[in-house]
Amino acid sequence: MLPDIIYGLAITQKDTVPTMLALGARYFEFRPANLIPIFQDVSPIENKPHFQHACIPGLAFEEFLDQQMQFLDTHPTEIVTIHIRWDNIVSECSKPTVPEIHAYLTTACGKASSTLTWGGSKCFVQPIDTLRRTGKRLIVLIEAPKYDSWTATAYATLHADPIIAQFKSMSTAGQQSTDLTILQCQATSQSIKEVLVYSVMASNASTSCLTATKGALDRETLPWIRDNVMERLQAEKLVIVMNDFIDGATTDTAVELSQRRLAL
């Protein structure tokens, strides 16, 4: 049962990184940390930074970066933003230092056949053409402050109403002090005790409480974002439409907003 329980409660994307990039994802949150000590002696996984969901390891950090580099190397006009965070990772999972993260980034970019470098938040004030010309097309932030729709209370839901209410509470003024404005479409329904218990007891991939609400939420959150963001969030800041299980509708919403914003 354990693999199914982990899948139901911890897996938030169904596709590989190359597939997500091909689907249009251009913003990724990654939480790199080493294995929890009790896993290190029994797990076949090498003890190096992997994506950690609490203490459940996923993709290796260097593999993640290599896949980003390969995409950017073969798509010379594309730009990807990575936000490195450590939300909810157990303290026993040791985190890489900032110099170590920088070394991973530099090594990955050095594998490109074309000029490809990475930069930080200063990239946000540079013209897109400049980023493309200089090859600085991998933007990396480390625990950057963000203007985020998510709260634990609002997103512990099976319905879109509290999430839409969070969207409605956001404003242009609220964007000013951060570089990132994030609109999260997915619920964290596993925070509801009854949902968590049912997911554990049913414990198979088809009963994932994370996927169960996607269709019902996306049909309301994505149209609201499409119809209201231009009016309500007008600061010249990066606006991110975030979703579990990336899909074409989420991408189309972000593409349409980008086209309208750039047209201004």
PDB file of C-alpha atoms in Angstrom:
ATOM      1  CA  MET A   1       0.000   0.000   0.000  1.00  0.00           C
ATOM      2  CA  LEU A   2       2.846   2.408   0.744  1.00  0.00           C
ATOM      3  CA  PRO A   3       3.701   3.334  -2.888  1.00  0.00           C
ATOM      4  CA  ASP A   4       0.025   4.058  -3.588  1.00  0.00           C
ATOM      5  CA  ILE A   5      -0.297   6.154  -0.433  1.00  0.00           C
ATOM      6  CA  ILE A   6       2.794   8.143  -1.408  1.00  0.00           C
ATOM      7  CA  TYR A   7       1.453   8.596  -4.937  1.00  0.00           C
ATOM      8  CA  GLY A   8      -1.911   9.761  -3.669  1.00  0.00           C
ATOM      9  CA  LEU A   9      -0.530  12.275  -1.176  1.00  0.00           C
ATOM     10  CA  ALA A  10       2.794  13.442  -2.633  1.00  0.00           C
ATOM     11  CA  ILE A  11       2.864  13.245  -6.441  1.00  0.00           C
ATOM     12  CA  THR A  12       1.849  16.598  -7.908  1.00  0.00           C
ATOM     13  CA  GLN A  13       2.981  16.170 -11.526  1.00  0.00           C
ATOM     14  CA  LYS A  14       2.348  13.178 -13.765  1.00  0.00           C
ATOM     15  CA  ASP A  15       4.805  14.024 -16.556  1.00  0.00           C
ATOM     16  CA  THR A  16       8.579  14.161 -16.935  1.00  0.00           C
ATOM     17  CA  VAL A  17      10.332  17.534 -17.007  1.00  0.00           C
ATOM     18  CA  PRO A  18      10.900  17.387 -20.814  1.00  0.00           C
ATOM     19  CA  THR A  19       7.194  16.670 -21.319  1.00  0.00           C
ATOM     20  CA  MET A  20       6.187  19.514 -19.000  1.00  0.00           C
ATOM     21  CA  LEU A  21       8.466  21.854 -20.937  1.00  0.00           C
ATOM     22  CA  ALA A  22       6.965  20.635 -24.218  1.00  0.00           C
ATOM     23  CA  LEU A  23       3.496  21.292 -22.780  1.00  0.00           C
ATOM     24  CA  GLY A  24       4.501  24.890 -22.078  1.00  0.00           C
ATOM     25  CA  ALA A  25       5.644  24.987 -18.444  1.00  0.00           C
ATOM     26  CA  ARG A  26       8.211  27.772 -17.955  1.00  0.00           C
ATOM     27  CA  TYR A  27       8.224  28.172 -14.170  1.00  0.00           C
ATOM     28  CA  PHE A  28       9.308  25.420 -11.779  1.00  0.00           C
ATOM     29  CA  GLU A  29       9.583  25.278  -8.014  1.00  0.00           C
ATOM     30  CA  PHE A  30      12.267  22.839  -6.894  1.00  0.00           C
ATOM     31  CA  ARG A  31      13.097  21.818  -3.326  1.00  0.00           C
ATOM     32  CA  PRO A  32      16.581  20.229  -3.347  1.00  0.00           C
ATOM     33  CA  ALA A  33      17.842  18.390  -0.280  1.00  0.00           C
ATOM     34  CA  ASN A  34      19.712  15.224   0.631  1.00  0.00           C
ATOM     35  CA  LEU A  35      17.993  12.070   1.805  1.00  0.00           C
ATOM     36  CA  ILE A  36      16.712  11.902   5.344  1.00  0.00           C
ATOM     37  CA  PRO A  37      19.339   9.972   7.389  1.00  0.00           C
ATOM     38  CA  ILE A  38      17.115   6.951   8.081  1.00  0.00           C
ATOM     39  CA  PHE A  39      16.834   6.420   4.294  1.00  0.00           C
ATOM     40  CA  GLN A  40      20.519   6.746   3.529  1.00  0.00           C
ATOM     41  CA  ASP A  41      21.547   3.251   4.632  1.00  0.00           C
ATOM     42  CA  VAL A  42      18.580   1.397   3.133  1.00  0.00           C
ATOM     43  CA  SER A  43      17.749   3.285  -0.044  1.00  0.00           C
ATOM     44  CA  PRO A  44      19.398   2.548  -3.425  1.00  0.00           C
ATOM     45  CA  ILE A  45      19.084   6.272  -4.192  1.00  0.00           C
ATOM     46  CA  GLU A  46      22.388   8.146  -4.027  1.00  0.00           C
ATOM     47  CA  ASN A  47      22.549  10.612  -1.170  1.00  0.00           C
ATOM     48  CA  LYS A  48      22.694  13.890  -3.079  1.00  0.00           C
ATOM     49  CA  PRO A  49      20.165  16.704  -3.601  1.00  0.00           C
ATOM     50  CA  HIS A  50      16.829  15.438  -4.897  1.00  0.00           C
ATOM     51  CA  PHE A  51      13.462  17.119  -5.004  1.00  0.00           C
ATOM     52  CA  GLN A  52      11.974  16.509  -1.570  1.00  0.00           C
ATOM     53  CA  HIS A  53       8.258  16.387  -0.757  1.00  0.00           C
ATOM     54  CA  ALA A  54       8.576  16.524   3.041  1.00  0.00           C
ATOM     55  CA  CYS A  55      11.102  13.651   3.161  1.00  0.00           C
ATOM     56  CA  ILE A  56      10.017  11.743   0.035  1.00  0.00           C
ATOM     57  CA  PRO A  57      12.743  12.020  -2.642  1.00  0.00           C
ATOM     58  CA  GLY A  58      11.961  12.607  -6.292  1.00  0.00           C
ATOM     59  CA  LEU A  59      14.070  13.739  -9.231  1.00  0.00           C
ATOM     60  CA  ALA A  60      17.782  14.427  -8.651  1.00  0.00           C
ATOM     61  CA  PHE A  61      18.644  18.137  -8.780  1.00  0.00           C
ATOM     62  CA  GLU A  62      21.459  17.756 -11.308  1.00  0.00           C
ATOM     63  CA  GLU A  63      19.239  15.641 -13.585  1.00  0.00           C
ATOM     64  CA  PHE A  64      16.502  18.280 -13.355  1.00  0.00           C
ATOM     65  CA  LEU A  65      18.973  21.000 -14.354  1.00  0.00           C
ATOM     66  CA  ASP A  66      20.398  18.911 -17.214  1.00  0.00           C
ATOM     67  CA  GLN A  67      16.903  18.464 -18.630  1.00  0.00           C
ATOM     68  CA  GLN A  68      16.273  22.208 -18.416  1.00  0.00           C
ATOM     69  CA  MET A  69      19.582  22.885 -20.152  1.00  0.00           C
ATOM     70  CA  GLN A  70      18.840  20.403 -22.952  1.00  0.00           C
ATOM     71  CA  PHE A  71      15.505  22.098 -23.629  1.00  0.00           C
ATOM     72  CA  LEU A  72      16.945  25.621 -23.613  1.00  0.00           C
ATOM     73  CA  ASP A  73      19.869  24.523 -25.778  1.00  0.00           C
ATOM     74  CA  THR A  74      17.529  23.282 -28.507  1.00  0.00           C
ATOM     75  CA  HIS A  75      14.991  26.138 -28.142  1.00  0.00           C
ATOM     76  CA  PRO A  76      17.128  29.301 -28.346  1.00  0.00           C
ATOM     77  CA  THR A  77      14.275  31.786 -27.817  1.00  0.00           C
ATOM     78  CA  GLU A  78      12.824  30.181 -24.675  1.00  0.00           C
ATOM     79  CA  ILE A  79      13.361  31.371 -21.091  1.00  0.00           C
ATOM     80  CA  VAL A  80      12.754  29.304 -17.930  1.00  0.00           C
ATOM     81  CA  THR A  81      12.474  30.489 -14.332  1.00  0.00           C
ATOM     82  CA  ILE A  82      13.364  28.146 -11.449  1.00  0.00           C
ATOM     83  CA  HIS A  83      12.449  29.038  -7.879  1.00  0.00           C
ATOM     84  CA  ILE A  84      14.418  27.059  -5.313  1.00  0.00           C
ATOM     85  CA  ARG A  85      12.555  26.724  -2.039  1.00  0.00           C
ATOM     86  CA  TRP A  86      12.451  24.413   0.957  1.00  0.00           C
ATOM     87  CA  ASP A  87       8.804  24.579   2.010  1.00  0.00           C
ATOM     88  CA  ASN A  88       7.803  21.787   4.414  1.00  0.00           C
ATOM     89  CA  ILE A  89      11.030  19.783   4.027  1.00  0.00           C
ATOM     90  CA  VAL A  90      11.898  18.001   7.261  1.00  0.00           C
ATOM     91  CA  SER A  91      14.887  19.501   9.029  1.00  0.00           C
ATOM     92  CA  GLU A  92      16.854  16.222   8.911  1.00  0.00           C
ATOM     93  CA  CYS A  93      17.162  16.524   5.105  1.00  0.00           C
ATOM     94  CA  SER A  94      20.276  18.679   4.721  1.00  0.00           C
ATOM     95  CA  LYS A  95      20.039  21.429   2.122  1.00  0.00           C
ATOM     96  CA  PRO A  96      22.746  22.403  -0.397  1.00  0.00           C
ATOM     97  CA  THR A  97      24.423  25.723   0.280  1.00  0.00           C
ATOM     98  CA  VAL A  98      24.009  28.673  -2.078  1.00  0.00           C
ATOM     99  CA  PRO A  99      27.561  28.227  -3.493  1.00  0.00           C
ATOM    100  CA  GLU A 100      26.782  24.544  -4.096  1.00  0.00           C
ATOM    101  CA  ILE A 101      23.561  25.482  -5.925  1.00  0.00           C
ATOM    102  CA  HIS A 102      25.487  27.985  -8.037  1.00  0.00           C
ATOM    103  CA  ALA A 103      28.014  25.281  -8.919  1.00  0.00           C
ATOM    104  CA  TYR A 104      25.222  22.922 -10.045  1.00  0.00           C
ATOM    105  CA  LEU A 105      23.785  25.685 -12.236  1.00  0.00           C
ATOM    106  CA  THR A 106      27.107  26.618 -13.800  1.00  0.00           C
ATOM    107  CA  THR A 107      27.945  22.966 -14.510  1.00  0.00           C
ATOM    108  CA  ALA A 108      24.567  22.376 -16.190  1.00  0.00           C
ATOM    109  CA  CYS A 109      24.810  25.494 -18.361  1.00  0.00           C
ATOM    110  CA  GLY A 110      28.372  24.556 -19.331  1.00  0.00           C
ATOM    111  CA  LYS A 111      27.035  21.428 -21.064  1.00  0.00           C
ATOM    112  CA  ALA A 112      25.094  23.452 -23.639  1.00  0.00           C
ATOM    113  CA  SER A 113      26.357  23.567 -27.206  1.00  0.00           C
ATOM    114  CA  SER A 114      25.343  27.245 -27.482  1.00  0.00           C
ATOM    115  CA  THR A 115      25.888  30.183 -25.143  1.00  0.00           C
ATOM    116  CA  LEU A 116      23.682  29.536 -22.141  1.00  0.00           C
ATOM    117  CA  THR A 117      24.048  31.130 -18.738  1.00  0.00           C
ATOM    118  CA  TRP A 118      21.918  31.665 -15.680  1.00  0.00           C
ATOM    119  CA  GLY A 119      21.048  34.791 -13.736  1.00  0.00           C
ATOM    120  CA  GLY A 120      18.981  36.018 -10.810  1.00  0.00           C
ATOM    121  CA  SER A 121      16.187  38.507 -10.260  1.00  0.00           C
ATOM    122  CA  LYS A 122      18.018  41.286 -12.132  1.00  0.00           C
ATOM    123  CA  CYS A 123      17.008  39.463 -15.304  1.00  0.00           C
ATOM    124  CA  PHE A 124      13.439  40.639 -14.724  1.00  0.00           C
ATOM    125  CA  VAL A 125      14.346  44.241 -15.583  1.00  0.00           C
ATOM    126  CA  GLN A 126      16.184  43.334 -18.769  1.00  0.00           C
ATOM    127  CA  PRO A 127      14.471  43.231 -22.179  1.00  0.00           C
ATOM    128  CA  ILE A 128      13.612  39.767 -23.456  1.00  0.00           C
ATOM    129  CA  ASP A 129      15.766  40.362 -26.535  1.00  0.00           C
ATOM    130  CA  THR A 130      18.767  41.066 -24.299  1.00  0.00           C
ATOM    131  CA  LEU A 131      18.289  37.828 -22.371  1.00  0.00           C
ATOM    132  CA  ARG A 132      18.100  35.907 -25.625  1.00  0.00           C
ATOM    133  CA  ARG A 133      21.116  37.630 -27.171  1.00  0.00           C
ATOM    134  CA  THR A 134      23.328  37.090 -24.123  1.00  0.00           C
ATOM    135  CA  GLY A 135      22.131  33.529 -23.540  1.00  0.00           C
ATOM    136  CA  LYS A 136      20.937  34.336 -20.007  1.00  0.00           C
ATOM    137  CA  ARG A 137      17.785  32.265 -20.388  1.00  0.00           C
ATOM    138  CA  LEU A 138      17.775  30.356 -17.101  1.00  0.00           C
ATOM    139  CA  ILE A 139      16.527  32.635 -14.312  1.00  0.00           C
ATOM    140  CA  VAL A 140      17.070  31.176 -10.834  1.00  0.00           C
ATOM    141  CA  LEU A 141      15.700  32.543  -7.572  1.00  0.00           C
ATOM    142  CA  ILE A 142      16.439  31.156  -4.113  1.00  0.00           C
ATOM    143  CA  GLU A 143      13.646  31.546  -1.560  1.00  0.00           C
ATOM    144  CA  ALA A 144      12.566  34.801  -3.155  1.00  0.00           C
ATOM    145  CA  PRO A 145       9.654  36.677  -1.566  1.00  0.00           C
ATOM    146  CA  LYS A 146       6.445  36.189  -3.525  1.00  0.00           C
ATOM    147  CA  TYR A 147       2.921  37.573  -3.720  1.00  0.00           C
ATOM    148  CA  ASP A 148       1.037  34.301  -3.578  1.00  0.00           C
ATOM    149  CA  SER A 149      -2.651  33.398  -3.562  1.00  0.00           C
ATOM    150  CA  TRP A 150      -2.029  30.282  -1.436  1.00  0.00           C
ATOM    151  CA  THR A 151      -3.007  30.067   2.219  1.00  0.00           C
ATOM    152  CA  ALA A 152      -3.390  26.870   4.227  1.00  0.00           C
ATOM    153  CA  THR A 153      -6.992  27.658   5.138  1.00  0.00           C
ATOM    154  CA  ALA A 154      -8.266  28.704   1.706  1.00  0.00           C
ATOM    155  CA  TYR A 155      -6.664  25.835  -0.183  1.00  0.00           C
ATOM    156  CA  ALA A 156      -7.827  23.068   2.170  1.00  0.00           C
ATOM    157  CA  THR A 157     -10.877  22.677  -0.037  1.00  0.00           C
ATOM    158  CA  LEU A 158     -12.709  20.502  -2.529  1.00  0.00           C
ATOM    159  CA  HIS A 159     -14.270  23.512  -4.250  1.00  0.00           C
ATOM    160  CA  ALA A 160     -13.024  26.548  -6.162  1.00  0.00           C
ATOM    161  CA  ASP A 161     -14.869  29.263  -4.199  1.00  0.00           C
ATOM    162  CA  PRO A 162     -12.217  29.944  -1.499  1.00  0.00           C
ATOM    163  CA  ILE A 163      -9.464  29.914  -4.131  1.00  0.00           C
ATOM    164  CA  ILE A 164     -11.345  32.398  -6.305  1.00  0.00           C
ATOM    165  CA  ALA A 165     -11.823  34.544  -3.193  1.00  0.00           C
ATOM    166  CA  GLN A 166      -8.045  34.561  -2.735  1.00  0.00           C
ATOM    167  CA  PHE A 167      -7.585  35.667  -6.353  1.00  0.00           C
ATOM    168  CA  LYS A 168     -10.103  38.480  -5.822  1.00  0.00           C
ATOM    169  CA  SER A 169      -8.200  39.696  -2.748  1.00  0.00           C
ATOM    170  CA  MET A 170      -5.048  40.333  -4.785  1.00  0.00           C
ATOM    171  CA  SER A 171      -4.236  43.736  -6.292  1.00  0.00           C
ATOM    172  CA  THR A 172      -1.663  45.684  -8.258  1.00  0.00           C
ATOM    173  CA  ALA A 173      -0.545  47.388  -5.035  1.00  0.00           C
ATOM    174  CA  GLY A 174       0.194  44.012  -3.480  1.00  0.00           C
ATOM    175  CA  GLN A 175       2.535  43.120  -6.335  1.00  0.00           C
ATOM    176  CA  GLN A 176       4.912  46.010  -5.844  1.00  0.00           C
ATOM    177  CA  SER A 177       7.202  44.621  -3.125  1.00  0.00           C
ATOM    178  CA  THR A 178       8.031  41.283  -4.813  1.00  0.00           C
ATOM    179  CA  ASP A 179       9.172  40.035  -8.222  1.00  0.00           C
ATOM    180  CA  LEU A 180       6.757  37.091  -8.369  1.00  0.00           C
ATOM    181  CA  THR A 181       2.961  37.108  -8.420  1.00  0.00           C
ATOM    182  CA  ILE A 182       1.683  33.530  -8.150  1.00  0.00           C
ATOM    183  CA  LEU A 183      -1.857  32.361  -8.777  1.00  0.00           C
ATOM    184  CA  GLN A 184      -2.207  28.767  -7.617  1.00  0.00           C
ATOM    185  CA  CYS A 185      -5.039  26.777  -9.204  1.00  0.00           C
ATOM    186  CA  GLN A 186      -4.734  23.478  -7.328  1.00  0.00           C
ATOM    187  CA  ALA A 187      -6.167  22.672  -3.910  1.00  0.00           C
ATOM    188  CA  THR A 188      -4.320  20.995  -1.058  1.00  0.00           C
ATOM    189  CA  SER A 189      -7.299  18.808  -0.286  1.00  0.00           C
ATOM    190  CA  GLN A 190      -5.160  16.351   1.685  1.00  0.00           C
ATOM    191  CA  SER A 191      -5.221  18.955   4.466  1.00  0.00           C
ATOM    192  CA  ILE A 192      -8.847  17.971   5.114  1.00  0.00           C
ATOM    193  CA  LYS A 193      -8.738  15.130   7.645  1.00  0.00           C
ATOM    194  CA  GLU A 194     -11.544  13.097   6.081  1.00  0.00           C
ATOM    195  CA  VAL A 195      -9.983  13.395   2.632  1.00  0.00           C
ATOM    196  CA  LEU A 196      -6.578  12.357   3.954  1.00  0.00           C
ATOM    197  CA  VAL A 197      -8.014   9.303   5.724  1.00  0.00           C
ATOM    198  CA  TYR A 198      -9.982   8.219   2.668  1.00  0.00           C
ATOM    199  CA  SER A 199      -6.953   8.607   0.390  1.00  0.00           C
ATOM    200  CA  VAL A 200      -4.833   6.472   2.727  1.00  0.00           C
ATOM    201  CA  MET A 201      -7.497   3.790   3.159  1.00  0.00           C
ATOM    202  CA  ALA A 202      -8.367   3.562  -0.561  1.00  0.00           C
ATOM    203  CA  SER A 203      -4.667   3.901  -1.475  1.00  0.00           C
ATOM    204  CA  ASN A 204      -4.428   3.435  -5.193  1.00  0.00           C
ATOM    205  CA  ALA A 205      -3.311   5.813  -7.904  1.00  0.00           C
ATOM    206  CA  SER A 206      -6.826   6.371  -9.226  1.00  0.00           C
ATOM    207  CA  THR A 207      -8.059   7.719  -5.874  1.00  0.00           C
ATOM    208  CA  SER A 208      -5.386  10.385  -5.432  1.00  0.00           C
ATOM    209  CA  CYS A 209      -6.943  13.251  -3.508  1.00  0.00           C
ATOM    210  CA  LEU A 210      -4.618  15.602  -5.383  1.00  0.00           C
ATOM    211  CA  THR A 211      -6.005  14.672  -8.797  1.00  0.00           C
ATOM    212  CA  ALA A 212      -9.603  14.252  -7.650  1.00  0.00           C
ATOM    213  CA  THR A 213     -10.365  17.980  -7.616  1.00  0.00           C
ATOM    214  CA  LYS A 214      -8.421  19.061 -10.703  1.00  0.00           C
ATOM    215  CA  GLY A 215     -11.230  19.044 -13.258  1.00  0.00           C
ATOM    216  CA  ALA A 216     -13.715  20.777 -10.975  1.00  0.00           C
ATOM    217  CA  LEU A 217     -11.237  23.476  -9.946  1.00  0.00           C
ATOM    218  CA  ASP A 218      -9.589  24.185 -13.309  1.00  0.00           C
ATOM    219  CA  ARG A 219     -12.922  24.841 -15.011  1.00  0.00           C
ATOM    220  CA  GLU A 220     -13.426  27.764 -12.614  1.00  0.00           C
ATOM    221  CA  THR A 221      -9.942  28.999 -11.687  1.00  0.00           C
ATOM    222  CA  LEU A 222      -8.516  29.186 -15.212  1.00  0.00           C
ATOM    223  CA  PRO A 223     -11.410  31.179 -16.761  1.00  0.00           C
ATOM    224  CA  TRP A 224     -11.289  33.588 -13.809  1.00  0.00           C
ATOM    225  CA  ILE A 225      -7.566  34.142 -14.327  1.00  0.00           C
ATOM    226  CA  ARG A 226      -8.041  34.587 -18.078  1.00  0.00           C
ATOM    227  CA  ASP A 227     -10.822  37.151 -17.631  1.00  0.00           C
ATOM    228  CA  ASN A 228      -9.565  39.158 -14.642  1.00  0.00           C
ATOM    229  CA  VAL A 229      -5.776  39.189 -14.276  1.00  0.00           C
ATOM    230  CA  MET A 230      -5.153  41.945 -16.826  1.00  0.00           C
ATOM    231  CA  GLU A 231      -7.458  44.300 -14.957  1.00  0.00           C
ATOM    232  CA  ARG A 232      -6.553  43.395 -11.382  1.00  0.00           C
ATOM    233  CA  LEU A 233      -2.779  42.755 -11.557  1.00  0.00           C
ATOM    234  CA  GLN A 234      -1.213  45.473 -13.688  1.00  0.00           C
ATOM    235  CA  ALA A 235       2.293  45.793 -12.216  1.00  0.00           C
ATOM    236  CA  GLU A 236       5.192  44.962 -14.526  1.00  0.00           C
ATOM    237  CA  LYS A 237       5.976  41.799 -12.602  1.00  0.00           C
ATOM    238  CA  LEU A 238       6.246  38.139 -13.526  1.00  0.00           C
ATOM    239  CA  VAL A 239       2.789  36.581 -13.118  1.00  0.00           C
ATOM    240  CA  ILE A 240       2.753  32.796 -12.733  1.00  0.00           C
ATOM    241  CA  VAL A 241      -0.234  30.532 -13.257  1.00  0.00           C
ATOM    242  CA  MET A 242       0.684  27.520 -11.129  1.00  0.00           C
ATOM    243  CA  ASN A 243      -1.067  24.172 -11.281  1.00  0.00           C
ATOM    244  CA  ASP A 244      -0.613  20.557 -10.313  1.00  0.00           C
ATOM    245  CA  PHE A 245      -0.515  18.110 -13.239  1.00  0.00           C
ATOM    246  CA  ILE A 246       0.332  20.658 -15.948  1.00  0.00           C
ATOM    247  CA  ASP A 247      -2.076  20.567 -18.869  1.00  0.00           C
ATOM    248  CA  GLY A 248      -2.906  22.334 -22.113  1.00  0.00           C
ATOM    249  CA  ALA A 249      -5.659  24.499 -20.630  1.00  0.00           C
ATOM    250  CA  THR A 250      -3.278  25.979 -18.051  1.00  0.00           C
ATOM    251  CA  THR A 251      -0.686  26.620 -20.756  1.00  0.00           C
ATOM    252  CA  ASP A 252      -3.222  28.201 -23.108  1.00  0.00           C
ATOM    253  CA  THR A 253      -4.374  30.536 -20.319  1.00  0.00           C
ATOM    254  CA  ALA A 254      -0.791  31.649 -19.631  1.00  0.00           C
ATOM    255  CA  VAL A 255       0.026  32.056 -23.337  1.00  0.00           C
ATOM    256  CA  GLU A 256      -3.066  34.192 -23.942  1.00  0.00           C
ATOM    257  CA  LEU A 257      -2.250  36.424 -20.965  1.00  0.00           C
ATOM    258  CA  SER A 258       1.367  36.760 -22.115  1.00  0.00           C
ATOM    259  CA  GLN A 259       0.301  37.801 -25.603  1.00  0.00           C
ATOM    260  CA  ARG A 260      -2.095  40.407 -24.234  1.00  0.00           C
ATOM    261  CA  ARG A 261       0.442  41.783 -21.763  1.00  0.00           C
ATOM    262  CA  LEU A 262       3.232  41.995 -24.345  1.00  0.00           C
ATOM    263  CA  ALA A 263       0.879  43.702 -26.802  1.00  0.00           C
ATOM    264  CA  LEU A 264       0.629  46.612 -24.367  1.00  0.00           C
TER     265      LEU A 264
END
